[in-house]
PDB file of C-alpha atoms in Angstrom:
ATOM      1  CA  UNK A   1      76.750  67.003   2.749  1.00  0.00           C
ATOM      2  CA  UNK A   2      79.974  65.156   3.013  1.00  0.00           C
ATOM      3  CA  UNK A   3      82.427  64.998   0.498  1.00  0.00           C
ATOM      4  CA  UNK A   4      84.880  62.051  -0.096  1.00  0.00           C
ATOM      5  CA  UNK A   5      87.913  61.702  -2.643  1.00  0.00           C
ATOM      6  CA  UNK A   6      87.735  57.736  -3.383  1.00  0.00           C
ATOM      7  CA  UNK A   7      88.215  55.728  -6.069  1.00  0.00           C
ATOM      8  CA  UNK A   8      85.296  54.375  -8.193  1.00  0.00           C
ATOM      9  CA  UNK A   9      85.549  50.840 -10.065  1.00  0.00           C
ATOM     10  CA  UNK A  10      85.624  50.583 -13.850  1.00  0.00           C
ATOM     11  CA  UNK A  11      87.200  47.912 -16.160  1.00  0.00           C
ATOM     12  CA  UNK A  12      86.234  44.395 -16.819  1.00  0.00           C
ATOM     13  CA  UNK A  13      86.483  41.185 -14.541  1.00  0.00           C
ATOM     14  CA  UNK A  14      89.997  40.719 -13.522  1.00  0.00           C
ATOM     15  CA  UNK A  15      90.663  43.943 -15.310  1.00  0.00           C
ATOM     16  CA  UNK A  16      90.187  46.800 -13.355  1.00  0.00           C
ATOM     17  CA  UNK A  17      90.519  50.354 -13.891  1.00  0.00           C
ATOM     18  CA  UNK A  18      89.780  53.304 -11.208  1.00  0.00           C
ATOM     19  CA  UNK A  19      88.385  56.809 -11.161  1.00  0.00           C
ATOM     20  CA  UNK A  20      89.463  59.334  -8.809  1.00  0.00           C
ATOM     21  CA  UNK A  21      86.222  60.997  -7.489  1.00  0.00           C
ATOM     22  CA  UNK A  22      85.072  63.469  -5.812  1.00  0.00           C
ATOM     23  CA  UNK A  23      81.587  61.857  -4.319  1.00  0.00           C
ATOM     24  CA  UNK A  24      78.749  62.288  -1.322  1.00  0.00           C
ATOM     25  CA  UNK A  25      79.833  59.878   0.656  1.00  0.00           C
ATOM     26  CA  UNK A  26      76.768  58.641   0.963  1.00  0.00           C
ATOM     27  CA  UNK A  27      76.996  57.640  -2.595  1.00  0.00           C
ATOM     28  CA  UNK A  28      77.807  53.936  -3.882  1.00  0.00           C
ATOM     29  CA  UNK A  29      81.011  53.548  -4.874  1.00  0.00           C
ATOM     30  CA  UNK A  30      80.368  53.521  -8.631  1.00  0.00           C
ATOM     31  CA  UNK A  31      77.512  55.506  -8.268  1.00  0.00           C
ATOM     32  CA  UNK A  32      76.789  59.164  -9.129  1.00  0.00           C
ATOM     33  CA  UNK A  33      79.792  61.431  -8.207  1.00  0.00           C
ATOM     34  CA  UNK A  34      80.353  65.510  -8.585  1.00  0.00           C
ATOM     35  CA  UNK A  35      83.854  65.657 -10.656  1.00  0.00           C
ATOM     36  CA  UNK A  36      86.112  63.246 -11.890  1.00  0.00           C
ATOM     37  CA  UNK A  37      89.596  64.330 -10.741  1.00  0.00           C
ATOM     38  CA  UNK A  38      92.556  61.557 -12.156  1.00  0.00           C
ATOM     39  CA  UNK A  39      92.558  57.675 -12.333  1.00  0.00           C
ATOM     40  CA  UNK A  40      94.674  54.672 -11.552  1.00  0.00           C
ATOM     41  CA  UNK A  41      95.729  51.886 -13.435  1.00  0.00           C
ATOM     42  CA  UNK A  42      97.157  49.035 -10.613  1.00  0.00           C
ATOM     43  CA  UNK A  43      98.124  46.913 -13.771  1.00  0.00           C
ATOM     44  CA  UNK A  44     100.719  49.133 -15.156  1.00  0.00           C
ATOM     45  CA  UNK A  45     104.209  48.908 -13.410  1.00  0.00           C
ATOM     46  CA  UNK A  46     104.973  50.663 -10.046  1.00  0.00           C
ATOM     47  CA  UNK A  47     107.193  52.592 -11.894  1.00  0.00           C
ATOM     48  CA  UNK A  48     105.297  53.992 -14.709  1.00  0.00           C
ATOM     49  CA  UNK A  49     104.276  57.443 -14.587  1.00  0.00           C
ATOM     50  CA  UNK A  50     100.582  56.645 -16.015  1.00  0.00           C
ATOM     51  CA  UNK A  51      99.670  54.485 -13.065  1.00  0.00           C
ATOM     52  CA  UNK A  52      98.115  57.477 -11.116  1.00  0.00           C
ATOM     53  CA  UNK A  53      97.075  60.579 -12.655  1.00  0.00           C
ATOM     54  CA  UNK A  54      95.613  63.066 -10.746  1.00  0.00           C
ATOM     55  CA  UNK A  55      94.332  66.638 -11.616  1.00  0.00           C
ATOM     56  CA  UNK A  56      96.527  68.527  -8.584  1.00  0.00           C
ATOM     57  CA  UNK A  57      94.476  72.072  -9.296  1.00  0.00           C
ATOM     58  CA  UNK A  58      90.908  70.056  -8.813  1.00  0.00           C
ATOM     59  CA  UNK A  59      92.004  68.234  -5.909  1.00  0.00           C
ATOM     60  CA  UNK A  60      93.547  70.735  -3.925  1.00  0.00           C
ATOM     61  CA  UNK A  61      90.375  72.886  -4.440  1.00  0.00           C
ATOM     62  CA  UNK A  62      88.075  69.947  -2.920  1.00  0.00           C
ATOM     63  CA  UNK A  63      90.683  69.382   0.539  1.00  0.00           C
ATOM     64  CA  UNK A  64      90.750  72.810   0.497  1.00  0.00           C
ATOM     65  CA  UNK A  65      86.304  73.235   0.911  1.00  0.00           C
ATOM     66  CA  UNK A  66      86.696  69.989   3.572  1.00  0.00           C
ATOM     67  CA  UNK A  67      86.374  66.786   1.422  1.00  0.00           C
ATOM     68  CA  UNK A  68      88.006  63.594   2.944  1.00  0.00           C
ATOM     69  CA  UNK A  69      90.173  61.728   1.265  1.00  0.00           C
ATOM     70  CA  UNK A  70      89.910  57.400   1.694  1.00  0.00           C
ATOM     71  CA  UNK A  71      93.101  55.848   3.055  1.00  0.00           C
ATOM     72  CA  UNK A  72      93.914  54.558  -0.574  1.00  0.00           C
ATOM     73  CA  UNK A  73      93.215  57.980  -2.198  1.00  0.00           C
ATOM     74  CA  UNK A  74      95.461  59.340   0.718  1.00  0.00           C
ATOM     75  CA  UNK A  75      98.469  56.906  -0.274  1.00  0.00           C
ATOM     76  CA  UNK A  76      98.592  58.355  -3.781  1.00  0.00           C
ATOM     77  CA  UNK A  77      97.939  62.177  -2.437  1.00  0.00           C
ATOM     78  CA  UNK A  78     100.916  61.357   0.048  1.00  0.00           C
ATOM     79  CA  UNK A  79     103.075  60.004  -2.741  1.00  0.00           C
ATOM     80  CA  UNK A  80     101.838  62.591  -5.731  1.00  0.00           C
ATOM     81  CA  UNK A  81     103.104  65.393  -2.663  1.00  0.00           C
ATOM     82  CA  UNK A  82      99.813  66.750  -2.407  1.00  0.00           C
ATOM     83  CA  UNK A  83      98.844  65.877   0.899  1.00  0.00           C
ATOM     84  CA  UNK A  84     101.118  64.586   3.607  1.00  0.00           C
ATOM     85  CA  UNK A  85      99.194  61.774   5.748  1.00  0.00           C
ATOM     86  CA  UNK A  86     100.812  60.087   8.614  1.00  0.00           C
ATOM     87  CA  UNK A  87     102.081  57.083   8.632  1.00  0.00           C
ATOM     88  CA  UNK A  88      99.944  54.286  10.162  1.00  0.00           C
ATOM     89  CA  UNK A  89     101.727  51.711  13.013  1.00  0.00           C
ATOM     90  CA  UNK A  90      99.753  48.260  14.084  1.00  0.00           C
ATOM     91  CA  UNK A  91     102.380  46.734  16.481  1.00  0.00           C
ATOM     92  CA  UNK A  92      99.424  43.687  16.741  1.00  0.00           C
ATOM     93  CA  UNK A  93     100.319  43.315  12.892  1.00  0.00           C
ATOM     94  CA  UNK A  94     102.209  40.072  12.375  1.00  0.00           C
ATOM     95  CA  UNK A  95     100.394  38.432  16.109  1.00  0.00           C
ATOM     96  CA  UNK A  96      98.501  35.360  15.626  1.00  0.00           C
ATOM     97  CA  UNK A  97      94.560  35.491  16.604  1.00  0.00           C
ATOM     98  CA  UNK A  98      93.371  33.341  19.520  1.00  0.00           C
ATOM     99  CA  UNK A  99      92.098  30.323  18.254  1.00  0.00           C
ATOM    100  CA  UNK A 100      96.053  30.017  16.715  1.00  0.00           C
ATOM    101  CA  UNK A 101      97.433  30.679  20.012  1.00  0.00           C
ATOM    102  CA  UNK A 102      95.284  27.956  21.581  1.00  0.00           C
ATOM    103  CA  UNK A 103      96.293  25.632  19.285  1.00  0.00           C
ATOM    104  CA  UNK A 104      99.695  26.153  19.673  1.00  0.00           C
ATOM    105  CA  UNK A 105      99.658  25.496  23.352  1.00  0.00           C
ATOM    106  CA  UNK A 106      97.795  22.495  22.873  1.00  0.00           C
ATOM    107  CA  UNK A 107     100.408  21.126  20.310  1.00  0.00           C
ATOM    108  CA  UNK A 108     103.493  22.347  22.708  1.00  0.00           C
ATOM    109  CA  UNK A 109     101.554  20.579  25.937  1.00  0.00           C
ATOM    110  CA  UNK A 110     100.944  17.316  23.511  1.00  0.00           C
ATOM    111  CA  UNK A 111     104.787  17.532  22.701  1.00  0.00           C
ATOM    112  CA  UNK A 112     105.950  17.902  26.322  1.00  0.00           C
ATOM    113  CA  UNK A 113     103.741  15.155  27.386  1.00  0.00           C
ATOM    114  CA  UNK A 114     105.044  12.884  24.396  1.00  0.00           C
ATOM    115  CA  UNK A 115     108.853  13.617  25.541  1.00  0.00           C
ATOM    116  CA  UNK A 116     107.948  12.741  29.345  1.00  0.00           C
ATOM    117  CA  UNK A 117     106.329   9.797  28.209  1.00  0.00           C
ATOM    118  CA  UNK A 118     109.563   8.602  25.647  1.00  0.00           C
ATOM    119  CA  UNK A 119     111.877   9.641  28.381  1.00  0.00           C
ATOM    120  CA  UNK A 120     109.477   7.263  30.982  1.00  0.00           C
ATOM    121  CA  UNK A 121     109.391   4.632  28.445  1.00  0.00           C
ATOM    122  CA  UNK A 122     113.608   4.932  27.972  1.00  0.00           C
ATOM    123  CA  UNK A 123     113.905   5.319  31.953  1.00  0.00           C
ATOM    124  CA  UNK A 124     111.735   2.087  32.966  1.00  0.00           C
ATOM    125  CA  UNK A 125     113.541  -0.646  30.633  1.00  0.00           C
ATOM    126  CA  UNK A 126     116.732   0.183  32.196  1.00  0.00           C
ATOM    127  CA  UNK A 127     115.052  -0.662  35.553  1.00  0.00           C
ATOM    128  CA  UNK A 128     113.269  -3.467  34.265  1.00  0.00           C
ATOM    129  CA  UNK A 129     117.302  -4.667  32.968  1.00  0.00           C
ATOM    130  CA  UNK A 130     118.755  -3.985  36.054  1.00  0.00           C
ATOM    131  CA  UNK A 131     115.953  -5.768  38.081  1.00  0.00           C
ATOM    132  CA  UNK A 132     116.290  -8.611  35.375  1.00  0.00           C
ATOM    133  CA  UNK A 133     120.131  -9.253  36.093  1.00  0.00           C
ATOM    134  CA  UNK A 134     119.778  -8.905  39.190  1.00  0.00           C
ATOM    135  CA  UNK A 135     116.966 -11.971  39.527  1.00  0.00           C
ATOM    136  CA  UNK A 136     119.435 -14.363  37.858  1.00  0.00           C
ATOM    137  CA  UNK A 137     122.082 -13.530  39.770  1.00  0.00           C
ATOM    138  CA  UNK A 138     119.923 -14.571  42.856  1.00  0.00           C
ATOM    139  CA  UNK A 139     118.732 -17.516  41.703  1.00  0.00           C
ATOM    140  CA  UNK A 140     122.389 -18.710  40.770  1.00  0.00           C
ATOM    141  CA  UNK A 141     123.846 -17.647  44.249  1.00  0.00           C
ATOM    142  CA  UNK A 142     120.501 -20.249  45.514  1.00  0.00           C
ATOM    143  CA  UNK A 143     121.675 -23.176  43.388  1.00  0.00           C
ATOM    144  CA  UNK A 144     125.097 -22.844  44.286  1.00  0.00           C
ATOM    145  CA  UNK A 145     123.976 -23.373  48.202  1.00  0.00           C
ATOM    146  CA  UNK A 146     121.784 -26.384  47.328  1.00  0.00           C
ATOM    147  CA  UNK A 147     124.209 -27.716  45.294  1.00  0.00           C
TER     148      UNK A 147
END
């Protein structure tokens, strides 16, 4: 039988209180466990020194005969001193997914085709001005040799 150290939900709705257990890990989560050994208040400050409580005797005995510990339940053995757990690293952390980088590349190739066309459309009235002043100035040059 496996053993896991985990934390089993209590309180009311919006409330909620924890259980440190020792379980099967087979178990539900608030399901039948073997021992009780501290709880955890998350509404209490970070600070306060009632927000974990753990019995260090019982849970030392259960890492000692091969129970496993969740990640959370690790946090709070790592900070209580009991256990030391390594620290985690996800360098893909703080990436966007796929379907964000897709649309980002379709809004950067929508802006680069919107500045080619402004910079087109500032380009081709200059031409069009340039071809209009120079029209006029052919058509006066022809009236001055008729006239």
């Amino acid at each position: 039988m496996s053993v896991a150290i985990r934390l089993s939900r209590g309180g009311a709705k919006k409330r909620p209180y924890y259980k440190v257990v020792v379980s099967n890990s087979r178990a539900p989560r608030d399901g039948k466990y073997l021992e009780q050994v501290g709880t955890y208040n998350p509404l209490l400050a970070k600070d306060d020194e009632n927000r974990v409580r753990l019995n260090e005797d019982r849970v030392r005995y259960w890492l000692g005969v091969g129970a496993q510990p969740t990640d959370r339940v690790a946090r709070m053995l790592d900070k209580a001193g009991i256990m030391e757990r390594a620290a985690t690293n996800n360098p893909k952390k703080g990436e966007p997914g796929d379907k964000a980088k897709e649309r980002a590349e379709e809004k950067a190739e929508k802006l680069r085709e919107a500045e080619e066309a402004a910079k087109a459309a500032a380009e081709a009235p200059a031409e069009e001005a340039s071809a209009a002043e120079e029209a006029p100035a052919a058509e006066a040059t022809e009236e001055q040799t008729e006239g």
